[in-house]
Coordinates of C-alpha atoms in Angstrom, one line a residue:
M1 CA 0.2 0.3 0.0
I2 CA 1.0 3.6 -0.5
K3 CA -0.4 7.1 0.1
A4 CA -1.9 9.0 -2.5
V5 CA -4.2 12.0 -3.0
R6 CA -7.1 10.9 -5.3
V7 CA -10.3 12.8 -6.6
H8 CA -13.5 10.7 -6.6
K9 CA -15.8 13.5 -7.7
P10 CA -14.8 16.6 -9.3
G11 CA -15.1 19.7 -7.3
A12 CA -13.3 22.2 -4.9
P13 CA -10.1 21.5 -3.5
E14 CA -11.5 19.8 -0.3
T15 CA -12.8 16.7 -2.7
M16 CA -9.1 15.6 -2.7
V17 CA -8.8 12.7 -0.3
Y18 CA -5.5 11.5 1.1
E19 CA -5.8 7.5 1.2
D20 CA -4.1 4.3 1.0
V21 CA -3.9 3.0 -2.6
E22 CA -2.9 -0.5 -3.8
I23 CA 0.0 -0.5 -6.4
G24 CA 1.5 -3.6 -8.5
D25 CA 4.5 -4.4 -10.1
P26 CA 5.4 -2.8 -13.3
G27 CA 4.3 -4.4 -16.5
P28 CA 6.1 -4.6 -19.9
G29 CA 7.8 -1.3 -20.8
Q30 CA 6.7 0.1 -17.4
L31 CA 8.5 1.4 -14.1
R32 CA 7.6 2.0 -10.6
V33 CA 8.9 5.6 -9.6
K34 CA 9.4 6.2 -6.0
H35 CA 8.7 9.8 -5.7
T36 CA 11.0 12.4 -3.8
A37 CA 9.0 15.5 -5.2
I38 CA 6.0 16.1 -7.2
G39 CA 5.3 19.4 -9.2
V40 CA 1.9 21.1 -8.7
N41 CA 0.6 23.1 -11.8
F42 CA -2.7 24.9 -12.6
I43 CA -3.6 21.9 -14.8
D44 CA -4.0 20.0 -11.6
T45 CA -6.8 22.3 -10.6
Y46 CA -8.4 22.0 -13.9
M47 CA -8.5 18.4 -13.8
R48 CA -9.7 18.1 -10.0
S49 CA -12.5 20.7 -10.6
G50 CA -13.9 18.8 -13.6
L51 CA -12.9 21.7 -16.4
Y52 CA -10.6 19.0 -17.9
P53 CA -13.0 15.8 -17.4
T54 CA -10.9 12.7 -16.1
P55 CA -12.2 9.2 -15.1
T56 CA -12.3 8.9 -11.5
P57 CA -11.0 8.0 -9.0
F58 CA -7.5 9.5 -9.9
A59 CA -4.6 11.4 -8.5
P60 CA -3.9 14.7 -9.9
G61 CA -0.5 15.8 -11.0
N62 CA 1.5 15.1 -14.2
E63 CA 5.1 15.9 -13.0
A64 CA 7.4 14.5 -10.7
A65 CA 10.9 13.2 -9.7
G66 CA 12.6 10.6 -7.9
T67 CA 14.1 7.2 -8.3
V68 CA 13.4 3.9 -10.3
D69 CA 11.9 1.2 -7.7
A70 CA 11.3 -1.5 -10.0
V71 CA 11.7 -2.1 -13.8
G72 CA 9.1 -4.2 -15.7
P73 CA 9.9 -6.7 -18.6
G74 CA 11.5 -5.4 -21.6
V75 CA 12.8 -2.3 -20.5
T76 CA 16.6 -1.8 -21.0
D77 CA 17.1 1.8 -20.8
F78 CA 16.5 2.0 -17.0
K79 CA 17.8 0.1 -13.9
V80 CA 16.9 0.2 -10.2
G81 CA 18.1 3.5 -8.3
D82 CA 18.2 5.5 -11.5
R83 CA 17.2 9.2 -10.7
V84 CA 14.5 10.0 -13.1
T85 CA 11.9 12.8 -13.9
Y86 CA 8.7 12.7 -16.2
V87 CA 5.7 14.6 -17.3
I88 CA 2.9 12.2 -18.2
A89 CA -0.4 13.6 -18.9
G90 CA -4.0 12.3 -17.1
G91 CA -2.3 12.5 -13.7
G92 CA -1.0 9.8 -11.1
A93 CA 1.8 12.1 -9.5
Y94 CA 0.1 12.9 -6.4
A95 CA 1.1 9.6 -4.6
E96 CA 4.5 8.1 -3.0
K97 CA 5.1 5.7 -5.9
R98 CA 3.4 5.4 -9.5
I99 CA 3.8 3.0 -12.3
A100 CA 4.8 4.7 -15.4
P101 CA 5.5 4.0 -19.0
A102 CA 9.5 4.2 -19.5
D103 CA 8.8 6.0 -22.7
R104 CA 7.6 8.9 -21.0
V105 CA 10.3 9.0 -18.5
V106 CA 14.0 10.5 -18.7
K107 CA 17.1 10.1 -16.7
L108 CA 18.0 13.3 -14.5
P109 CA 21.6 14.7 -14.9
D110 CA 23.8 15.2 -12.0
G111 CA 23.7 18.6 -12.2
I112 CA 19.7 18.9 -11.5
T113 CA 18.3 18.2 -8.1
D114 CA 15.3 16.3 -7.5
K115 CA 13.3 19.4 -6.2
Q116 CA 14.5 21.3 -9.2
A117 CA 13.4 18.6 -11.7
A118 CA 9.6 18.5 -10.0
S119 CA 9.6 22.6 -10.1
M120 CA 10.8 22.8 -13.5
M121 CA 9.6 19.8 -16.0
L122 CA 6.0 20.8 -17.0
K123 CA 6.6 24.4 -16.8
G124 CA 10.2 24.5 -18.4
M125 CA 9.3 22.2 -21.3
T126 CA 6.3 24.4 -21.8
V127 CA 8.5 27.4 -22.3
Q128 CA 11.2 25.5 -24.5
Y129 CA 8.2 24.8 -26.9
L130 CA 6.5 27.9 -26.8
L131 CA 9.7 30.2 -27.5
R132 CA 11.5 27.8 -29.5
R133 CA 8.8 26.1 -31.6
T134 CA 5.5 27.6 -31.4
Y135 CA 6.8 31.3 -32.2
K136 CA 10.8 30.8 -32.5
V137 CA 11.8 34.0 -30.8
Q138 CA 14.5 35.9 -32.4
P139 CA 17.0 38.4 -31.0
G140 CA 15.2 42.0 -31.0
D141 CA 11.8 40.7 -30.8
A142 CA 9.6 42.3 -28.3
I143 CA 7.0 39.7 -26.5
L144 CA 4.2 39.9 -24.1
F145 CA 3.7 37.2 -21.7
H146 CA 0.9 37.4 -19.5
A147 CA 1.2 35.8 -15.8
A148 CA 5.0 36.9 -15.9
A149 CA 5.4 36.0 -12.3
G150 CA 4.0 32.5 -12.3
G151 CA 6.2 29.3 -12.7
V152 CA 5.9 29.2 -16.4
G153 CA 6.4 33.1 -16.6
L154 CA 9.5 33.4 -14.4
I155 CA 11.2 30.8 -16.5
A156 CA 10.1 32.6 -19.8
C157 CA 11.4 36.0 -18.7
Q158 CA 14.9 34.3 -18.2
W159 CA 15.2 32.5 -21.3
A160 CA 13.5 35.0 -23.7
K161 CA 16.2 37.4 -22.1
H162 CA 18.9 34.9 -23.1
L163 CA 17.7 34.7 -26.7
G164 CA 17.9 38.4 -27.2
A165 CA 14.3 39.5 -26.4
T166 CA 12.5 42.4 -24.5
T167 CA 10.0 41.0 -22.6
I168 CA 6.6 42.8 -21.6
G169 CA 5.0 40.9 -18.6
T170 CA 1.5 41.3 -17.1
V171 CA 1.6 40.8 -13.2
G172 CA -1.1 41.1 -10.6
S173 CA 1.0 43.2 -8.0
K174 CA 3.8 45.3 -7.3
D175 CA 5.3 42.3 -5.5
K176 CA 4.9 40.3 -8.3
A177 CA 6.2 42.9 -10.8
K178 CA 9.6 43.2 -8.8
L179 CA 9.6 39.2 -8.9
A180 CA 9.3 39.1 -12.8
A181 CA 11.9 42.1 -13.2
D182 CA 14.2 40.1 -11.0
H183 CA 13.7 37.3 -13.5
G184 CA 14.6 39.3 -16.6
C185 CA 11.1 40.9 -17.3
H186 CA 12.2 44.1 -19.1
H187 CA 8.5 46.0 -18.7
T188 CA 6.0 44.8 -16.2
I189 CA 2.2 45.8 -16.6
L190 CA 0.1 45.8 -13.5
Y191 CA -3.0 44.6 -15.5
R192 CA -5.4 45.3 -12.6
D193 CA -4.4 48.9 -12.6
T194 CA -3.3 49.4 -16.4
D195 CA -4.7 48.7 -19.8
F196 CA -2.4 46.4 -20.9
V197 CA -3.0 46.8 -24.6
A198 CA -2.3 50.7 -24.2
A199 CA 0.8 49.9 -22.1
T200 CA 2.1 47.3 -24.6
R201 CA 1.5 49.8 -27.7
A202 CA 3.3 52.4 -25.9
I203 CA 6.3 49.9 -26.0
A204 CA 5.9 48.3 -28.9
A205 CA 3.8 50.9 -31.3
E206 CA 3.2 48.7 -34.3
G207 CA 2.3 45.5 -31.7
V208 CA 4.2 42.5 -30.9
P209 CA 4.8 39.5 -33.0
V210 CA 3.6 37.1 -30.2
V211 CA 1.6 37.2 -27.1
Y212 CA 1.5 34.0 -24.7
D213 CA -1.5 33.8 -22.8
S214 CA -2.1 31.1 -20.0
V215 CA -4.9 33.3 -18.6
G216 CA -7.4 32.6 -21.3
K217 CA -10.9 34.4 -20.7
D218 CA -10.0 37.6 -19.2
T219 CA -7.4 38.6 -21.4
F220 CA -7.9 36.6 -25.0
L221 CA -9.7 39.4 -27.0
K222 CA -7.5 42.4 -25.6
S223 CA -4.2 40.1 -26.3
L224 CA -5.3 40.2 -30.2
D225 CA -5.0 43.9 -29.9
C226 CA -1.5 43.9 -28.7
L227 CA -0.4 41.8 -31.8
R228 CA 1.3 43.5 -35.0
P229 CA -0.2 42.4 -38.6
L230 CA 0.6 38.7 -39.0
G231 CA 1.0 38.2 -35.2
L232 CA 0.7 35.1 -33.4
L233 CA -1.6 34.4 -30.3
A234 CA -0.5 31.4 -28.5
S235 CA -3.2 30.8 -26.0
F236 CA -1.7 27.7 -23.6
G237 CA -3.8 28.1 -20.4
Q238 CA -7.2 29.3 -19.2
S239 CA -6.7 30.1 -15.6
S240 CA -9.5 33.0 -15.6
G241 CA -11.5 30.4 -17.5
P242 CA -12.1 29.0 -20.8
V243 CA -11.8 31.4 -24.0
E244 CA -15.4 32.0 -25.5
P245 CA -15.9 31.0 -29.4
L246 CA -13.9 33.3 -31.5
N247 CA -15.7 35.0 -34.8
T248 CA -12.7 34.3 -37.0
G249 CA -13.6 37.4 -38.8
L250 CA -11.8 39.5 -36.1
L251 CA -8.5 37.9 -37.0
A252 CA -8.7 39.5 -40.5
A253 CA -10.1 42.8 -39.2
K254 CA -7.2 43.1 -36.6
G255 CA -4.4 42.1 -39.2
S256 CA -4.4 38.8 -40.7
L257 CA -3.6 37.3 -37.2
F258 CA -2.8 33.6 -36.2
V259 CA -4.2 32.1 -33.1
T260 CA -3.1 28.5 -31.6
R261 CA -4.1 26.4 -28.7
P262 CA -0.8 24.5 -28.1
T263 CA -0.2 21.6 -25.3
L264 CA 2.9 20.2 -24.2
F265 CA 1.8 16.7 -24.4
T266 CA 1.4 17.3 -28.4
Y267 CA 4.9 18.7 -28.7
I268 CA 6.3 15.7 -26.6
A269 CA 4.2 12.9 -28.1
K270 CA 7.1 11.4 -30.0
K271 CA 10.1 10.3 -27.5
P272 CA 12.9 11.9 -29.7
D273 CA 11.0 15.4 -29.1
L274 CA 10.8 14.7 -25.3
V275 CA 14.4 13.8 -25.0
A276 CA 15.3 16.9 -26.8
T277 CA 12.9 19.4 -25.2
A278 CA 14.2 17.9 -22.0
N279 CA 17.6 18.2 -22.7
D280 CA 17.5 21.8 -24.0
L281 CA 15.9 22.6 -20.6
F282 CA 18.5 20.6 -18.4
D283 CA 21.3 22.6 -20.7
V284 CA 20.1 26.1 -19.7
V285 CA 19.2 25.4 -16.1
A286 CA 23.1 23.7 -15.9
K287 CA 24.4 26.8 -17.6
G288 CA 22.6 29.2 -15.0
I289 CA 21.0 31.0 -17.9
V290 CA 17.4 29.9 -16.1
T291 CA 17.3 29.7 -12.4
I292 CA 14.7 27.4 -10.9
E293 CA 13.5 28.3 -7.5
T294 CA 11.0 26.1 -5.7
T295 CA 9.2 29.1 -3.9
A296 CA 6.7 26.8 -1.9
E297 CA 6.9 23.3 -0.4
Y298 CA 3.7 21.5 1.1
A299 CA 3.6 17.8 2.5
L300 CA 1.6 15.3 -0.1
K301 CA -1.0 15.1 2.8
D302 CA -1.4 18.7 2.6
A303 CA -2.7 19.1 -0.9
V304 CA -6.1 20.3 -0.3
R305 CA -4.5 23.5 1.4
C306 CA -1.8 23.8 -1.6
H307 CA -4.8 24.1 -4.0
Q308 CA -6.6 26.5 -2.2
D309 CA -3.2 28.8 -2.2
L310 CA -2.8 28.1 -5.8
E311 CA -6.2 29.0 -6.7
G312 CA -6.2 32.1 -4.5
R313 CA -3.0 33.5 -6.1
K314 CA -1.1 33.2 -2.9
T315 CA 1.8 31.3 -4.7
T316 CA 4.3 32.5 -7.3
G317 CA 6.6 30.6 -9.0
S318 CA 7.1 26.8 -8.8
V319 CA 5.3 24.9 -6.0
I320 CA 6.0 20.9 -5.2
L321 CA 4.5 18.6 -2.8
I322 CA 6.9 16.4 -0.7
P323 CA 5.8 12.8 0.0

């Protein structure tokens, strides 16, 4: 038996239950991973609340780090004791141990700690595909990144600065503005006090080539107004709620714009892409280009309080659970 946090019925944070769960041996092509640190992300709240329908019961969480506890038949790339990390769609990480498909797991290099890995894999690989593949940021680009003081935003600010871009970031408070600035954000906009469209246009009069938007409903349409002609809106999250149906005629009227709704799991669906994305992230962290800071730790049994704080905007940066 192991301890896990599970959802039996979608709803508020209080619907999560800390309970005993049976776990077996890994089957063909599988590993059993003993977790040392578990990443917490907004997508976990989407699954728990039912916004992203998930068959119940399930344990939330898509990323973690730990050691290989057992190896299933046919697995040759891993051995018991290997330090590993993963991002796996569909949950399962809020547990002391889990069974994982070996082709979704990567080895951790010596220069990356378990807590760093749990804090950065989903967020950091999200930044990698956004900045290097969805829109390949070039030196001299001005980009708009919403929620710049969030876990994804802080990594993005650092990485974009390294790429030679000027980052404009929206934040919710002066403290978060300082945090984003300390991580390489060149211009911060307090979106509660300032029209971020006007503020963005004051910095980039013709508009920006790309807006990265994880907020969703509250920012989507205004984000279009920040783009220059032929610009791209990458809508990769919806912390304020789902985006309403879009009249595509607006894209023509506002300058032949592009909109995409990317997900990390599409970008890393093939093992070579997963490994390349992870290695790119490991490289910038190991070189100190991107600093990974775990800003809050909760015990696994305190996952309810963790989600309450996350949804209450009481956290910044990367949050982890410790089994």
